[in-house]
Amino acid sequence: MTRNAPPGGPVRAAAFRHSALLHASPEEYLKGVGDFVRAQAGRGRPLLVAVPEERLRILRDVLGPTPGDVTWVDMRQAGRNPGRILSLLQDFADRHADRDPCIVSEPVWRGRTAAEVREAVRHEALVNLAFAGRHATVLCPYDTALPEPIPAQARRTHPVLGGPGERSDSPHYADPLAVCRDCDTPLPDPADPVVLHFGERSLGTVRDAATDWAQAAGLSPRRRTDWLLAINEAASNSVRHGGGQGTLRMWRTADTLVAETQDPGGLTDPLVGRRRPDPLSPAGGRGVWMMHQLCDLVETRTLPSGLTVRLHVRLG
């Protein structure tokens, strides 16, 4: 059933509202997002608008001065790695927890790779777990001209669908954990990677080898630091949580260096590393969170054979 509602208005009687705005033209995008921003800002609710930079400029030009508290973020930068987006949204919601915060989050755009899209789908499913029971509204624009299965996955990861002036329950909404399991497809094998086996006593050797290999591959000094820190966290987690040992593989694509750790362990909490960790908390998750902040893409797979963590760092 479809019914008219104010922009961003809830269909489900729930504290948290997660909607996909399906649009077929720039005009529908501007109307749907613009009406949402105007309405919520006019009600005095704090707003985070995190969309690609080209959309950001158009929205700000069309909307002009907006009342209230609006934060504008270029999602191409902040959300380049889809694994960073949930932390961005949660940090904003935490800062405004007493004011029913609103968020526009656009995690998928033209030019995303298939691997990035898959991790963005995982992110959208995890939003429903991370925000369950919270007072917040998240609106996610999706261009219906994007290649399938992107619009279809948006219908699976959002309890509510919308177009200009309308909201309806999604008949295809799926259990977030089931969506995450569907994202755990086997990763393609690289051609001719460098392979290192490691344990607790050989972590130093792994760090040296990873640094030397990245330098030879042409990674800049600043990004080599990020590369080394991320690999160190992944390998250390294998030693601590994956049976005391693991395997590191490294290879290069046209514009990216890739490092992958494998061990017999697994991730039991799909939200691990998605929230900025409390440095005093014994709960852990700091290593995975660091990997997401340091890398351009992080892919994790928990399969019967164990855990695979694949780290991507772009050259340049």
mmCIF file of N, CA and C in Angstrom, residues 207-302:
data_model
loop_
_atom_site.group_PDB
_atom_site.id
_atom_site.type_symbol
_atom_site.label_atom_id
_atom_site.label_comp_id
_atom_site.label_asym_id
_atom_site.label_seq_id
_atom_site.Cartn_x
_atom_site.Cartn_y
_atom_site.Cartn_z
ATOM 1 N N ARG A 207 55.982 -7.073 8.515
ATOM 2 C CA ARG A 207 55.945 -5.613 8.384
ATOM 3 C C ARG A 207 57.060 -5.119 7.452
ATOM 4 N N ASP A 208 58.257 -5.661 7.623
ATOM 5 C CA ASP A 208 59.380 -5.244 6.769
ATOM 6 C C ASP A 208 59.114 -5.599 5.311
ATOM 7 N N ALA A 209 58.617 -6.798 5.083
ATOM 8 C CA ALA A 209 58.359 -7.239 3.712
ATOM 9 C C ALA A 209 57.255 -6.397 3.064
ATOM 10 N N ALA A 210 56.216 -6.079 3.833
ATOM 11 C CA ALA A 210 55.112 -5.279 3.293
ATOM 12 C C ALA A 210 55.578 -3.871 2.944
ATOM 13 N N THR A 211 56.435 -3.304 3.785
ATOM 14 C CA THR A 211 56.955 -1.960 3.521
ATOM 15 C C THR A 211 57.831 -1.943 2.287
ATOM 16 N N ASP A 212 58.766 -2.891 2.192
ATOM 17 C CA ASP A 212 59.683 -2.937 1.050
ATOM 18 C C ASP A 212 58.924 -3.180 -0.252
ATOM 19 N N TRP A 213 57.937 -4.065 -0.206
ATOM 20 C CA TRP A 213 57.178 -4.383 -1.414
ATOM 21 C C TRP A 213 56.375 -3.170 -1.885
ATOM 22 N N ALA A 214 55.745 -2.442 -0.947
ATOM 23 C CA ALA A 214 54.960 -1.257 -1.313
ATOM 24 C C ALA A 214 55.853 -0.160 -1.881
ATOM 25 N N GLN A 215 57.041 -0.005 -1.309
ATOM 26 C CA GLN A 215 57.974 0.999 -1.823
ATOM 27 C C GLN A 215 58.378 0.661 -3.257
ATOM 28 N N ALA A 216 58.684 -0.601 -3.499
ATOM 29 C CA ALA A 216 59.064 -1.022 -4.843
ATOM 30 C C ALA A 216 57.908 -0.868 -5.833
ATOM 31 N N ALA A 217 56.671 -0.980 -5.330
ATOM 32 C CA ALA A 217 55.499 -0.848 -6.194
ATOM 33 C C ALA A 217 55.140 0.599 -6.478
ATOM 34 N N GLY A 218 55.811 1.550 -5.809
ATOM 35 C CA GLY A 218 55.584 2.961 -6.098
ATOM 36 C C GLY A 218 54.593 3.660 -5.200
ATOM 37 N N LEU A 219 54.256 3.077 -4.059
ATOM 38 C CA LEU A 219 53.329 3.731 -3.137
ATOM 39 C C LEU A 219 54.041 4.893 -2.447
ATOM 40 N N SER A 220 53.348 6.020 -2.315
ATOM 41 C CA SER A 220 53.950 7.212 -1.728
ATOM 42 C C SER A 220 54.288 6.968 -0.254
ATOM 43 N N PRO A 221 55.245 7.717 0.309
ATOM 44 C CA PRO A 221 55.609 7.522 1.725
ATOM 45 C C PRO A 221 54.425 7.637 2.673
ATOM 46 N N ARG A 222 53.547 8.640 2.450
ATOM 47 C CA ARG A 222 52.400 8.794 3.353
ATOM 48 C C ARG A 222 51.483 7.591 3.289
ATOM 49 N N ARG A 223 51.196 7.136 2.072
ATOM 50 C CA ARG A 223 50.307 5.995 1.941
ATOM 51 C C ARG A 223 50.987 4.702 2.354
ATOM 52 N N ARG A 224 52.308 4.629 2.276
ATOM 53 C CA ARG A 224 53.002 3.441 2.783
ATOM 54 C C ARG A 224 52.782 3.290 4.285
ATOM 55 N N THR A 225 52.714 4.419 4.991
ATOM 56 C CA THR A 225 52.443 4.356 6.435
ATOM 57 C C THR A 225 51.060 3.763 6.686
ATOM 58 N N ASP A 226 50.057 4.239 5.923
ATOM 59 C CA ASP A 226 48.699 3.695 6.061
ATOM 60 C C ASP A 226 48.686 2.204 5.740
ATOM 61 N N TRP A 227 49.340 1.840 4.655
ATOM 62 C CA TRP A 227 49.434 0.440 4.208
ATOM 63 C C TRP A 227 50.017 -0.440 5.306
ATOM 64 N N LEU A 228 51.137 0.006 5.891
ATOM 65 C CA LEU A 228 51.812 -0.788 6.911
ATOM 66 C C LEU A 228 50.958 -0.929 8.156
ATOM 67 N N LEU A 229 50.341 0.167 8.598
ATOM 68 C CA LEU A 229 49.504 0.109 9.801
ATOM 69 C C LEU A 229 48.329 -0.842 9.599
ATOM 70 N N ALA A 230 47.695 -0.774 8.432
ATOM 71 C CA ALA A 230 46.540 -1.639 8.175
ATOM 72 C C ALA A 230 46.947 -3.112 8.140
ATOM 73 N N ILE A 231 48.056 -3.416 7.451
ATOM 74 C CA ILE A 231 48.520 -4.803 7.388
ATOM 75 C C ILE A 231 48.923 -5.294 8.777
ATOM 76 N N ASN A 232 49.575 -4.439 9.542
ATOM 77 C CA ASN A 232 49.975 -4.835 10.889
ATOM 78 C C ASN A 232 48.758 -5.188 11.740
ATOM 79 N N GLU A 233 47.679 -4.381 11.631
ATOM 80 C CA GLU A 233 46.474 -4.677 12.401
ATOM 81 C C GLU A 233 45.842 -5.981 11.952
ATOM 82 N N ALA A 234 45.783 -6.200 10.638
ATOM 83 C CA ALA A 234 45.168 -7.429 10.126
ATOM 84 C C ALA A 234 45.963 -8.662 10.538
ATOM 85 N N ALA A 235 47.296 -8.598 10.410
ATOM 86 C CA ALA A 235 48.127 -9.750 10.773
ATOM 87 C C ALA A 235 48.098 -9.984 12.284
ATOM 88 N N SER A 236 48.129 -8.906 13.068
ATOM 89 C CA SER A 236 48.076 -9.054 14.528
ATOM 90 C C SER A 236 46.754 -9.669 14.964
ATOM 91 N N ASN A 237 45.660 -9.289 14.313
ATOM 92 C CA ASN A 237 44.366 -9.893 14.635
ATOM 93 C C ASN A 237 44.358 -11.383 14.297
ATOM 94 N N SER A 238 45.029 -11.762 13.213
ATOM 95 C CA SER A 238 45.123 -13.190 12.883
ATOM 96 C C SER A 238 45.828 -13.956 13.994
ATOM 97 N N VAL A 239 46.897 -13.370 14.511
ATOM 98 C CA VAL A 239 47.653 -14.028 15.587
ATOM 99 C C VAL A 239 46.817 -14.101 16.862
ATOM 100 N N ARG A 240 46.137 -12.987 17.200
ATOM 101 C CA ARG A 240 45.385 -12.940 18.468
ATOM 102 C C ARG A 240 44.092 -13.738 18.412
ATOM 103 N N HIS A 241 43.394 -13.670 17.274
ATOM 104 C CA HIS A 241 42.043 -14.232 17.219
ATOM 105 C C HIS A 241 41.867 -15.342 16.189
ATOM 106 N N GLY A 242 42.894 -15.618 15.395
ATOM 107 C CA GLY A 242 42.740 -16.581 14.315
ATOM 108 C C GLY A 242 43.592 -17.818 14.454
ATOM 109 N N GLY A 243 43.903 -18.184 15.684
ATOM 110 C CA GLY A 243 44.649 -19.425 15.890
ATOM 111 C C GLY A 243 46.147 -19.258 15.957
ATOM 112 N N GLY A 244 46.633 -18.012 16.046
ATOM 113 C CA GLY A 244 48.051 -17.787 16.247
ATOM 114 C C GLY A 244 48.892 -17.694 14.987
ATOM 115 N N GLN A 245 48.258 -17.823 13.823
ATOM 116 C CA GLN A 245 49.028 -17.772 12.583
ATOM 117 C C GLN A 245 48.115 -17.385 11.435
ATOM 118 N N GLY A 246 48.736 -17.062 10.307
ATOM 119 C CA GLY A 246 47.950 -16.690 9.139
ATOM 120 C C GLY A 246 48.825 -16.610 7.908
ATOM 121 N N THR A 247 48.204 -16.210 6.810
ATOM 122 C CA THR A 247 48.897 -16.056 5.534
ATOM 123 C C THR A 247 48.623 -14.665 4.993
ATOM 124 N N LEU A 248 49.678 -14.002 4.521
ATOM 125 C CA LEU A 248 49.557 -12.706 3.874
ATOM 126 C C LEU A 248 49.852 -12.865 2.391
ATOM 127 N N ARG A 249 48.972 -12.304 1.557
ATOM 128 C CA ARG A 249 49.218 -12.256 0.117
ATOM 129 C C ARG A 249 49.168 -10.787 -0.319
ATOM 130 N N MET A 250 50.050 -10.403 -1.222
ATOM 131 C CA MET A 250 50.089 -9.028 -1.737
ATOM 132 C C MET A 250 50.197 -9.058 -3.253
ATOM 133 N N TRP A 251 49.471 -8.143 -3.904
ATOM 134 C CA TRP A 251 49.556 -8.024 -5.346
ATOM 135 C C TRP A 251 49.131 -6.617 -5.768
ATOM 136 N N ARG A 252 49.370 -6.325 -7.029
ATOM 137 C CA ARG A 252 49.068 -4.999 -7.559
ATOM 138 C C ARG A 252 48.105 -5.110 -8.732
ATOM 139 N N THR A 253 47.106 -4.196 -8.778
ATOM 140 C CA THR A 253 46.284 -4.029 -9.968
ATOM 141 C C THR A 253 46.767 -2.768 -10.688
ATOM 142 N N ALA A 254 46.005 -2.309 -11.661
ATOM 143 C CA ALA A 254 46.457 -1.159 -12.434
ATOM 144 C C ALA A 254 46.711 0.068 -11.562
ATOM 145 N N ASP A 255 45.856 0.312 -10.569
ATOM 146 C CA ASP A 255 45.978 1.538 -9.781
ATOM 147 C C ASP A 255 45.913 1.310 -8.275
ATOM 148 N N THR A 256 46.022 0.064 -7.835
ATOM 149 C CA THR A 256 45.796 -0.258 -6.420
ATOM 150 C C THR A 256 46.757 -1.341 -5.957
ATOM 151 N N LEU A 257 47.216 -1.215 -4.722
ATOM 152 C CA LEU A 257 47.905 -2.309 -4.049
ATOM 153 C C LEU A 257 46.905 -3.029 -3.154
ATOM 154 N N VAL A 258 46.989 -4.354 -3.148
ATOM 155 C CA VAL A 258 46.053 -5.162 -2.375
ATOM 156 C C VAL A 258 46.841 -6.094 -1.466
ATOM 157 N N ALA A 259 46.430 -6.128 -0.195
ATOM 158 C CA ALA A 259 46.996 -7.075 0.771
ATOM 159 C C ALA A 259 45.847 -7.890 1.360
ATOM 160 N N GLU A 260 46.081 -9.159 1.565
ATOM 161 C CA GLU A 260 45.028 -10.045 2.069
ATOM 162 C C GLU A 260 45.590 -10.952 3.146
ATOM 163 N N THR A 261 44.916 -10.993 4.298
ATOM 164 C CA THR A 261 45.271 -11.963 5.329
ATOM 165 C C THR A 261 44.187 -13.034 5.394
ATOM 166 N N GLN A 262 44.637 -14.267 5.654
ATOM 167 C CA GLN A 262 43.726 -15.391 5.821
ATOM 168 C C GLN A 262 44.136 -16.155 7.075
ATOM 169 N N ASP A 263 43.122 -16.582 7.850
ATOM 170 C CA ASP A 263 43.393 -17.376 9.031
ATOM 171 C C ASP A 263 42.165 -18.226 9.335
ATOM 172 N N PRO A 264 42.258 -19.167 10.267
ATOM 173 C CA PRO A 264 41.125 -20.063 10.536
ATOM 174 C C PRO A 264 40.007 -19.428 11.358
ATOM 175 N N GLY A 265 40.112 -18.160 11.735
ATOM 176 C CA GLY A 265 39.123 -17.524 12.595
ATOM 177 C C GLY A 265 37.903 -17.040 11.837
ATOM 178 N N GLY A 266 37.213 -16.078 12.442
ATOM 179 C CA GLY A 266 36.003 -15.522 11.829
ATOM 180 C C GLY A 266 35.548 -14.295 12.585
ATOM 181 N N LEU A 267 34.584 -13.573 12.022
ATOM 182 C CA LEU A 267 33.967 -12.419 12.674
ATOM 183 C C LEU A 267 32.564 -12.820 13.115
ATOM 184 N N THR A 268 32.317 -12.792 14.409
ATOM 185 C CA THR A 268 30.998 -13.160 14.910
ATOM 186 C C THR A 268 30.065 -11.961 14.997
ATOM 187 N N ASP A 269 30.616 -10.758 15.034
ATOM 188 C CA ASP A 269 29.811 -9.540 15.124
ATOM 189 C C ASP A 269 29.956 -8.765 13.818
ATOM 190 N N PRO A 270 28.895 -8.654 13.014
ATOM 191 C CA PRO A 270 29.028 -7.963 11.726
ATOM 192 C C PRO A 270 29.285 -6.470 11.869
ATOM 193 N N LEU A 271 29.060 -5.919 13.065
ATOM 194 C CA LEU A 271 29.268 -4.492 13.290
ATOM 195 C C LEU A 271 30.666 -4.163 13.810
ATOM 196 N N VAL A 272 31.507 -5.164 13.974
ATOM 197 C CA VAL A 272 32.835 -4.907 14.535
ATOM 198 C C VAL A 272 33.595 -3.953 13.613
ATOM 199 N N GLY A 273 34.200 -2.940 14.199
ATOM 200 C CA GLY A 273 34.982 -1.979 13.449
ATOM 201 C C GLY A 273 34.173 -0.895 12.774
ATOM 202 N N ARG A 274 32.853 -0.907 12.904
ATOM 203 C CA ARG A 274 32.008 0.076 12.219
ATOM 204 C C ARG A 274 31.743 1.319 13.065
ATOM 205 N N ARG A 275 32.017 1.258 14.357
ATOM 206 C CA ARG A 275 31.836 2.415 15.236
ATOM 207 C C ARG A 275 33.201 2.851 15.749
ATOM 208 N N ARG A 276 33.381 4.168 15.872
ATOM 209 C CA ARG A 276 34.626 4.672 16.437
ATOM 210 C C ARG A 276 34.807 4.063 17.827
ATOM 211 N N PRO A 277 35.903 3.345 18.063
ATOM 212 C CA PRO A 277 36.042 2.609 19.331
ATOM 213 C C PRO A 277 36.379 3.526 20.496
ATOM 214 N N ASP A 278 35.917 3.135 21.653
ATOM 215 C CA ASP A 278 36.299 3.785 22.898
ATOM 216 C C ASP A 278 37.693 3.268 23.263
ATOM 217 N N PRO A 279 38.691 4.142 23.371
ATOM 218 C CA PRO A 279 40.049 3.654 23.643
ATOM 219 C C PRO A 279 40.178 2.947 24.989
ATOM 220 N N LEU A 280 39.236 3.172 25.895
ATOM 221 C CA LEU A 280 39.295 2.548 27.220
ATOM 222 C C LEU A 280 38.437 1.291 27.308
ATOM 223 N N SER A 281 37.722 0.978 26.217
ATOM 224 C CA SER A 281 36.827 -0.177 26.261
ATOM 225 C C SER A 281 37.603 -1.468 26.045
ATOM 226 N N PRO A 282 37.273 -2.529 26.806
ATOM 227 C CA PRO A 282 37.918 -3.828 26.579
ATOM 228 C C PRO A 282 37.260 -4.624 25.464
ATOM 229 N N ALA A 283 36.226 -4.052 24.817
ATOM 230 C CA ALA A 283 35.442 -4.814 23.839
ATOM 231 C C ALA A 283 36.197 -5.081 22.547
ATOM 232 N N GLY A 284 37.238 -4.312 22.255
ATOM 233 C CA GLY A 284 37.997 -4.539 21.029
ATOM 234 C C GLY A 284 37.374 -3.854 19.827
ATOM 235 N N GLY A 285 37.793 -4.279 18.644
ATOM 236 C CA GLY A 285 37.301 -3.688 17.410
ATOM 237 C C GLY A 285 38.153 -2.547 16.896
ATOM 238 N N ARG A 286 39.181 -2.159 17.672
ATOM 239 C CA ARG A 286 40.001 -1.015 17.255
ATOM 240 C C ARG A 286 40.781 -1.316 15.981
ATOM 241 N N GLY A 287 41.306 -2.543 15.866
ATOM 242 C CA GLY A 287 42.096 -2.886 14.688
ATOM 243 C C GLY A 287 41.286 -2.834 13.409
ATOM 244 N N VAL A 288 40.083 -3.388 13.419
ATOM 245 C CA VAL A 288 39.246 -3.392 12.222
ATOM 246 C C VAL A 288 38.819 -1.964 11.878
ATOM 247 N N TRP A 289 38.494 -1.168 12.884
ATOM 248 C CA TRP A 289 38.126 0.223 12.633
ATOM 249 C C TRP A 289 39.286 0.969 11.982
ATOM 250 N N MET A 290 40.510 0.744 12.464
ATOM 251 C CA MET A 290 41.679 1.391 11.872
ATOM 252 C C MET A 290 41.856 0.988 10.411
ATOM 253 N N MET A 291 41.664 -0.296 10.109
ATOM 254 C CA MET A 291 41.787 -0.744 8.717
ATOM 255 C C MET A 291 40.830 0.026 7.817
ATOM 256 N N HIS A 292 39.592 0.198 8.269
ATOM 257 C CA HIS A 292 38.616 0.924 7.464
ATOM 258 C C HIS A 292 39.021 2.382 7.271
ATOM 259 N N GLN A 293 39.588 3.001 8.289
ATOM 260 C CA GLN A 293 39.984 4.402 8.172
ATOM 261 C C GLN A 293 41.207 4.580 7.290
ATOM 262 N N LEU A 294 42.077 3.591 7.243
ATOM 263 C CA LEU A 294 43.347 3.720 6.529
ATOM 264 C C LEU A 294 43.272 3.302 5.072
ATOM 265 N N CYS A 295 42.315 2.449 4.719
ATOM 266 C CA CYS A 295 42.285 1.852 3.386
ATOM 267 C C CYS A 295 41.157 2.438 2.538
ATOM 268 N N ASP A 296 41.305 2.316 1.222
ATOM 269 C CA ASP A 296 40.283 2.785 0.291
ATOM 270 C C ASP A 296 39.140 1.791 0.155
ATOM 271 N N LEU A 297 39.381 0.557 0.514
ATOM 272 C CA LEU A 297 38.343 -0.463 0.525
ATOM 273 C C LEU A 297 38.819 -1.596 1.412
ATOM 274 N N VAL A 298 37.912 -2.129 2.221
ATOM 275 C CA VAL A 298 38.181 -3.311 3.040
ATOM 276 C C VAL A 298 37.082 -4.326 2.755
ATOM 277 N N GLU A 299 37.484 -5.534 2.358
ATOM 278 C CA GLU A 299 36.538 -6.616 2.140
ATOM 279 C C GLU A 299 36.816 -7.715 3.162
ATOM 280 N N THR A 300 35.783 -8.164 3.841
ATOM 281 C CA THR A 300 35.923 -9.267 4.788
ATOM 282 C C THR A 300 35.003 -10.405 4.353
ATOM 283 N N ARG A 301 35.479 -11.611 4.540
ATOM 284 C CA ARG A 301 34.682 -12.793 4.234
ATOM 285 C C ARG A 301 34.865 -13.807 5.355
ATOM 286 N N THR A 302 33.769 -14.168 6.000
ATOM 287 C CA THR A 302 33.779 -15.253 6.975
ATOM 288 C C THR A 302 33.129 -16.461 6.325
#
